[in-house]
Amino acid sequence: MTTAAKHNGAGADFHALDACHRQIGEQLGRLERLVEHLEACGVDARAQDEARAIEHFFSGTSQAHHLDEEAKVFPALLASADEALVATVRMLQQDHGWIEEDWLAIAPQLRAIASGYSWYDPAELRHAIEVFLELCREHIQLEESIVYPEAKAIAAKLQRRRATLPPLRFTGAAPSSS
């Protein structure tokens, strides 16, 4: 198997997921700083630019990241005989729903700020963002400390097993279903 082929499997998926976690962490920091900036300076050009970029990231990249985890990471773990691991994955799935719900409350306020409006309630926005930050950071910590290592181990085991299988050989026409 070529080096390129090896990197096109689960390893590449995890590399992308890990990189996205770093991006999410950076965006969470930006979101936290935006609240501080809004309290100090109000809705100015910098706040508008930051709100626009942060809203774009969490409404796109972050949501796609959760879909990737649901499709590529969680299924193998949910099939595990380890009840604690399965419970952890179920909790992370629930977190995805809560993160989305929290985001749906924050996103319109950020879009308004990005458009130059200041109709938002600063105390309410601060509270909503604090809840969002805490949930996201705890969620990522749980994924990186338990779920990703387990998923990577399962993927490596499957890759080793596949490497021992003989190559598929097609000898003749496919069987008829009739």
Coordinates of N, CA, C and O in Angstrom, one line a residue, residues 42-143:
G42 N -18.6 48.5 22.3 CA -19.9 48.5 21.6 C -19.7 47.9 20.2 O -18.7 47.3 19.9
V43 N -20.7 48.1 19.4 CA -20.7 47.6 18.0 C -20.0 48.5 17.1 O -20.5 49.5 16.6
D44 N -18.7 48.2 16.9 CA -17.8 49.0 16.0 C -17.4 48.1 14.9 O -17.9 47.0 14.8
A45 N -16.6 48.6 14.0 CA -16.2 47.9 12.8 C -15.5 46.6 13.2 O -15.7 45.5 12.5
R46 N -14.7 46.6 14.2 CA -14.0 45.4 14.6 C -15.0 44.3 15.1 O -14.9 43.2 14.8
A47 N -15.9 44.8 15.9 CA -16.9 43.8 16.4 C -17.7 43.2 15.3 O -18.0 42.0 15.3
Q48 N -18.1 44.1 14.3 CA -18.8 43.6 13.2 C -18.0 42.5 12.4 O -18.6 41.5 12.1
D49 N -16.8 42.8 12.1 CA -15.9 41.8 11.4 C -15.8 40.5 12.2 O -15.9 39.4 11.6
E50 N -15.5 40.6 13.5 CA -15.4 39.4 14.3 C -16.7 38.6 14.4 O -16.6 37.4 14.2
A51 N -17.8 39.3 14.6 CA -19.1 38.6 14.7 C -19.4 37.9 13.4 O -19.8 36.7 13.4
R52 N -19.1 38.5 12.3 CA -19.3 37.9 11.0 C -18.5 36.6 10.8 O -19.0 35.6 10.4
A53 N -17.2 36.7 11.1 CA -16.3 35.6 10.9 C -16.7 34.4 11.9 O -16.7 33.3 11.5
I54 N -17.0 34.8 13.1 CA -17.3 33.7 14.1 C -18.6 33.0 13.7 O -18.7 31.8 13.8
E55 N -19.6 33.8 13.4 CA -20.9 33.3 13.0 C -20.7 32.4 11.8 O -21.3 31.3 11.8
H56 N -20.0 32.8 10.8 CA -19.8 32.0 9.6 C -19.1 30.6 10.0 O -19.5 29.6 9.5
F57 N -18.1 30.7 10.8 CA -17.4 29.4 11.2 C -18.3 28.5 11.9 O -18.4 27.3 11.6
F58 N -19.0 29.0 13.0 CA -19.9 28.0 13.8 C -21.1 27.6 13.0 O -21.7 26.5 13.3
S59 N -21.6 28.4 12.1 CA -22.8 28.0 11.3 C -22.4 27.0 10.2 O -23.3 26.4 9.6
G60 N -21.1 26.9 9.9 CA -20.7 26.1 8.7 C -19.7 25.0 9.2 O -20.1 23.9 9.4
T61 N -18.5 25.4 9.3 CA -17.4 24.4 9.6 C -17.7 23.6 10.9 O -17.5 22.4 10.9
S62 N -18.1 24.2 11.9 CA -18.3 23.5 13.2 C -19.5 22.5 13.1 O -19.4 21.4 13.6
Q63 N -20.6 22.9 12.4 CA -21.7 22.0 12.2 C -21.3 20.8 11.4 O -21.7 19.7 11.6
A64 N -20.5 21.1 10.3 CA -20.1 20.0 9.5 C -19.2 19.0 10.3 O -19.2 17.8 10.0
H65 N -18.4 19.6 11.2 CA -17.5 18.8 12.0 C -18.3 17.8 12.8 O -18.0 16.6 12.9
H66 N -19.4 18.3 13.4 CA -20.3 17.4 14.2 C -20.9 16.3 13.4 O -21.0 15.1 13.8
L67 N -21.3 16.6 12.2 CA -21.8 15.6 11.2 C -20.8 14.6 10.9 O -21.1 13.4 10.8
D68 N -19.5 15.0 10.7 CA -18.5 14.1 10.4 C -18.3 13.1 11.6 O -18.1 11.9 11.4
E69 N -18.3 13.6 12.8 CA -18.1 12.8 14.0 C -19.2 11.8 14.1 O -19.0 10.6 14.3
E70 N -20.5 12.2 13.8 CA -21.6 11.3 13.9 C -21.5 10.2 12.8 O -21.9 9.1 13.1
A71 N -21.0 10.5 11.7 CA -20.9 9.5 10.6 C -19.6 8.7 10.6 O -19.7 7.5 10.3
K72 N -18.5 9.3 11.1 CA -17.2 8.6 10.9 C -16.6 8.1 12.2 O -15.8 7.2 12.2
V73 N -17.0 8.7 13.4 CA -16.3 8.3 14.6 C -17.3 7.5 15.5 O -16.9 6.4 16.0
F74 N -18.5 8.0 15.7 CA -19.4 7.4 16.7 C -19.9 6.0 16.3 O -20.1 5.2 17.3
P75 N -20.2 5.7 15.1 CA -20.8 4.4 14.8 C -20.0 3.2 15.4 O -20.6 2.3 16.0
A76 N -18.7 3.1 15.1 CA -17.9 2.0 15.6 C -17.9 2.0 17.1 O -17.9 0.9 17.7
L77 N -17.9 3.1 17.8 CA -17.9 3.1 19.2 C -19.2 2.7 19.8 O -19.3 2.1 20.9
L78 N -20.3 3.1 19.2 CA -21.6 2.7 19.6 C -21.8 1.1 19.5 O -22.7 0.6 20.2
A79 N -21.1 0.5 18.7 CA -21.1 -1.0 18.5 C -20.2 -1.7 19.6 O -20.2 -2.9 19.6
S80 N -19.6 -0.9 20.4 CA -18.6 -1.5 21.4 C -19.4 -2.2 22.5 O -20.5 -1.9 22.8
A81 N -18.8 -3.2 23.1 CA -19.3 -3.9 24.2 C -19.0 -3.2 25.5 O -19.6 -3.5 26.6
D82 N -18.2 -2.1 25.4 CA -17.9 -1.3 26.6 C -19.0 -0.3 26.9 O -19.2 0.7 26.2
E83 N -19.8 -0.6 27.9 CA -21.0 0.2 28.2 C -20.7 1.6 28.6 O -21.4 2.5 28.2
A84 N -19.6 1.8 29.3 CA -19.2 3.2 29.7 C -18.8 4.0 28.4 O -19.2 5.2 28.3
L85 N -18.2 3.4 27.5 CA -17.8 4.0 26.2 C -19.1 4.4 25.5 O -19.2 5.5 25.0
V86 N -20.0 3.5 25.3 CA -21.2 3.7 24.6 C -22.0 4.9 25.3 O -22.5 5.8 24.6
A87 N -22.0 4.9 26.6 CA -22.7 5.9 27.3 C -22.1 7.3 27.1 O -22.7 8.3 26.9
T88 N -20.8 7.3 27.0 CA -20.0 8.5 26.7 C -20.4 9.0 25.3 O -20.6 10.2 25.2
V89 N -20.4 8.1 24.4 CA -20.7 8.6 23.0 C -22.2 9.1 22.9 O -22.4 10.1 22.3
R90 N -23.1 8.4 23.6 CA -24.5 8.9 23.7 C -24.5 10.3 24.3 O -25.3 11.2 23.8
M91 N -23.7 10.5 25.3 CA -23.7 11.9 25.9 C -23.2 12.9 24.9 O -23.7 14.0 24.8
L92 N -22.1 12.5 24.2 CA -21.6 13.4 23.2 C -22.6 13.7 22.1 O -22.7 14.9 21.6
Q93 N -23.4 12.7 21.7 CA -24.4 13.0 20.7 C -25.4 14.0 21.2 O -25.9 14.9 20.5
Q94 N -25.8 13.8 22.5 CA -26.7 14.7 23.1 C -26.1 16.1 23.2 O -26.7 17.1 22.9
D95 N -24.8 16.2 23.5 CA -24.1 17.5 23.5 C -24.2 18.2 22.1 O -24.4 19.4 22.0
H96 N -24.1 17.4 21.0 CA -24.2 18.0 19.7 C -25.5 18.7 19.6 O -25.6 19.8 19.0
G97 N -26.6 18.1 20.1 CA -27.9 18.7 20.0 C -27.9 20.0 20.9 O -28.5 21.0 20.4
W98 N -27.4 19.9 22.1 CA -27.3 21.1 22.9 C -26.5 22.2 22.3 O -26.8 23.4 22.4
I99 N -25.3 21.9 21.8 CA -24.5 22.9 21.1 C -25.2 23.6 20.0 O -25.2 24.8 19.9
E100 N -25.9 22.8 19.2 CA -26.7 23.3 18.1 C -27.8 24.3 18.6 O -28.0 25.4 18.1
E101 N -28.5 23.8 19.7 CA -29.6 24.6 20.3 C -29.0 25.9 20.8 O -29.6 27.0 20.6
D102 N -27.9 25.8 21.5 CA -27.3 27.1 22.1 C -26.8 28.0 20.9 O -27.0 29.2 21.0
W103 N -26.3 27.4 19.9 CA -25.8 28.2 18.8 C -27.0 28.9 18.1 O -26.9 30.1 17.7
L104 N -28.1 28.2 18.0 CA -29.3 28.8 17.3 C -29.8 30.1 18.1 O -30.4 31.0 17.5
A105 N -29.5 30.2 19.4 CA -29.8 31.3 20.2 C -28.8 32.5 20.0 O -29.1 33.6 20.1
I106 N -27.5 32.1 19.8 CA -26.4 33.1 19.7 C -26.3 33.6 18.3 O -26.1 34.8 18.1
A107 N -26.4 32.8 17.2 CA -26.2 33.2 15.9 C -26.9 34.4 15.4 O -26.3 35.3 14.8
P108 N -28.2 34.5 15.7 CA -28.9 35.7 15.2 C -28.4 37.0 15.8 O -28.3 38.1 15.1
Q109 N -28.0 36.9 17.0 CA -27.4 38.1 17.7 C -26.1 38.5 17.0 O -25.8 39.7 16.8
L110 N -25.3 37.5 16.7 CA -24.0 37.8 16.0 C -24.2 38.3 14.6 O -23.5 39.2 14.1
R111 N -25.3 37.8 13.9 CA -25.6 38.3 12.6 C -26.0 39.8 12.7 O -25.7 40.6 11.8
A112 N -26.8 40.1 13.7 CA -27.2 41.5 13.9 C -26.0 42.4 14.2 O -25.9 43.5 13.6
I113 N -25.1 41.9 15.1 CA -23.9 42.7 15.4 C -23.1 42.9 14.1 O -22.6 44.0 13.8
A114 N -22.9 41.8 13.3 CA -22.2 41.9 12.0 C -22.8 42.9 11.1 O -22.1 43.6 10.3
S115 N -24.1 43.2 11.2 CA -24.8 44.1 10.4 C -24.8 45.5 11.0 O -25.4 46.4 10.4
G116 N -24.2 45.7 12.2 CA -24.1 47.0 12.8 C -25.2 47.3 13.8 O -25.3 48.4 14.3
Y117 N -26.1 46.4 14.1 CA -27.2 46.6 15.0 C -26.7 46.3 16.4 O -25.8 45.5 16.7
S118 N -27.3 47.0 17.4 CA -26.9 46.8 18.8 C -28.2 46.6 19.6 O -28.2 47.0 20.8
W119 N -29.1 45.9 19.1 CA -30.4 45.6 19.8 C -30.3 44.5 20.8 O -31.2 44.2 21.5
Y120 N -29.2 43.8 20.8 CA -29.0 42.6 21.7 C -28.9 43.1 23.1 O -28.6 44.2 23.4
D121 N -29.2 42.2 24.0 CA -29.0 42.4 25.5 C -27.7 41.9 25.9 O -27.4 40.7 25.8
P122 N -26.7 42.8 26.2 CA -25.4 42.4 26.5 C -25.3 41.3 27.6 O -24.5 40.4 27.5
A123 N -26.1 41.4 28.7 CA -26.0 40.4 29.8 C -26.5 39.1 29.3 O -25.9 38.0 29.6
E124 N -27.5 39.1 28.5 CA -28.1 37.8 27.9 C -27.1 37.2 27.0 O -26.9 36.0 27.0
L125 N -26.5 38.0 26.1 CA -25.5 37.5 25.2 C -24.3 37.0 25.9 O -23.8 35.9 25.6
R126 N -23.8 37.7 26.9 CA -22.7 37.2 27.7 C -23.0 35.8 28.3 O -22.2 34.9 28.2
H127 N -24.2 35.7 28.9 CA -24.5 34.4 29.6 C -24.6 33.3 28.5 O -24.1 32.2 28.7
A128 N -25.3 33.6 27.4 CA -25.5 32.5 26.4 C -24.1 32.1 25.9 O -23.9 30.9 25.7
I129 N -23.2 33.0 25.7 CA -21.9 32.7 25.2 C -21.1 31.9 26.2 O -20.4 31.0 25.9
E130 N -21.2 32.3 27.5 CA -20.5 31.6 28.5 C -20.9 30.1 28.6 O -20.1 29.2 28.7
V131 N -22.2 29.9 28.5 CA -22.8 28.5 28.5 C -22.2 27.8 27.3 O -21.8 26.6 27.4
F132 N -22.3 28.4 26.1 CA -21.8 27.8 24.9 C -20.3 27.4 25.0 O -19.9 26.3 24.6
L133 N -19.5 28.4 25.5 CA -18.1 28.1 25.6 C -17.8 27.0 26.5 O -17.0 26.1 26.2
E134 N -18.4 26.9 27.7 CA -18.2 25.8 28.6 C -18.6 24.5 28.0 O -17.9 23.5 28.1
L135 N -19.8 24.4 27.4 CA -20.2 23.2 26.8 C -19.3 22.7 25.7 O -18.9 21.5 25.7
C136 N -18.9 23.6 24.8 CA -18.0 23.2 23.7 C -16.6 22.8 24.2 O -16.1 21.7 23.8
R137 N -16.1 23.5 25.2 CA -14.8 23.1 25.7 C -14.8 21.8 26.5 O -13.9 20.9 26.3
E138 N -15.8 21.5 27.3 CA -15.9 20.2 27.9 C -16.2 19.1 26.9 O -15.6 18.0 27.1
H139 N -16.9 19.4 25.9 CA -17.2 18.4 24.9 C -16.0 18.0 24.2 O -15.7 16.8 24.0
I140 N -15.2 18.9 23.7 CA -13.9 18.7 23.0 C -13.0 17.9 23.9 O -12.3 16.9 23.5
Q141 N -12.9 18.3 25.2 CA -12.0 17.6 26.1 C -12.4 16.2 26.3 O -11.5 15.3 26.3
L142 N -13.7 15.9 26.4 CA -14.1 14.5 26.5 C -13.8 13.7 25.2 O -13.4 12.6 25.3
E143 N -14.1 14.3 24.1 CA -13.8 13.6 22.8 C -12.3 13.3 22.7 O -11.9 12.2 22.4

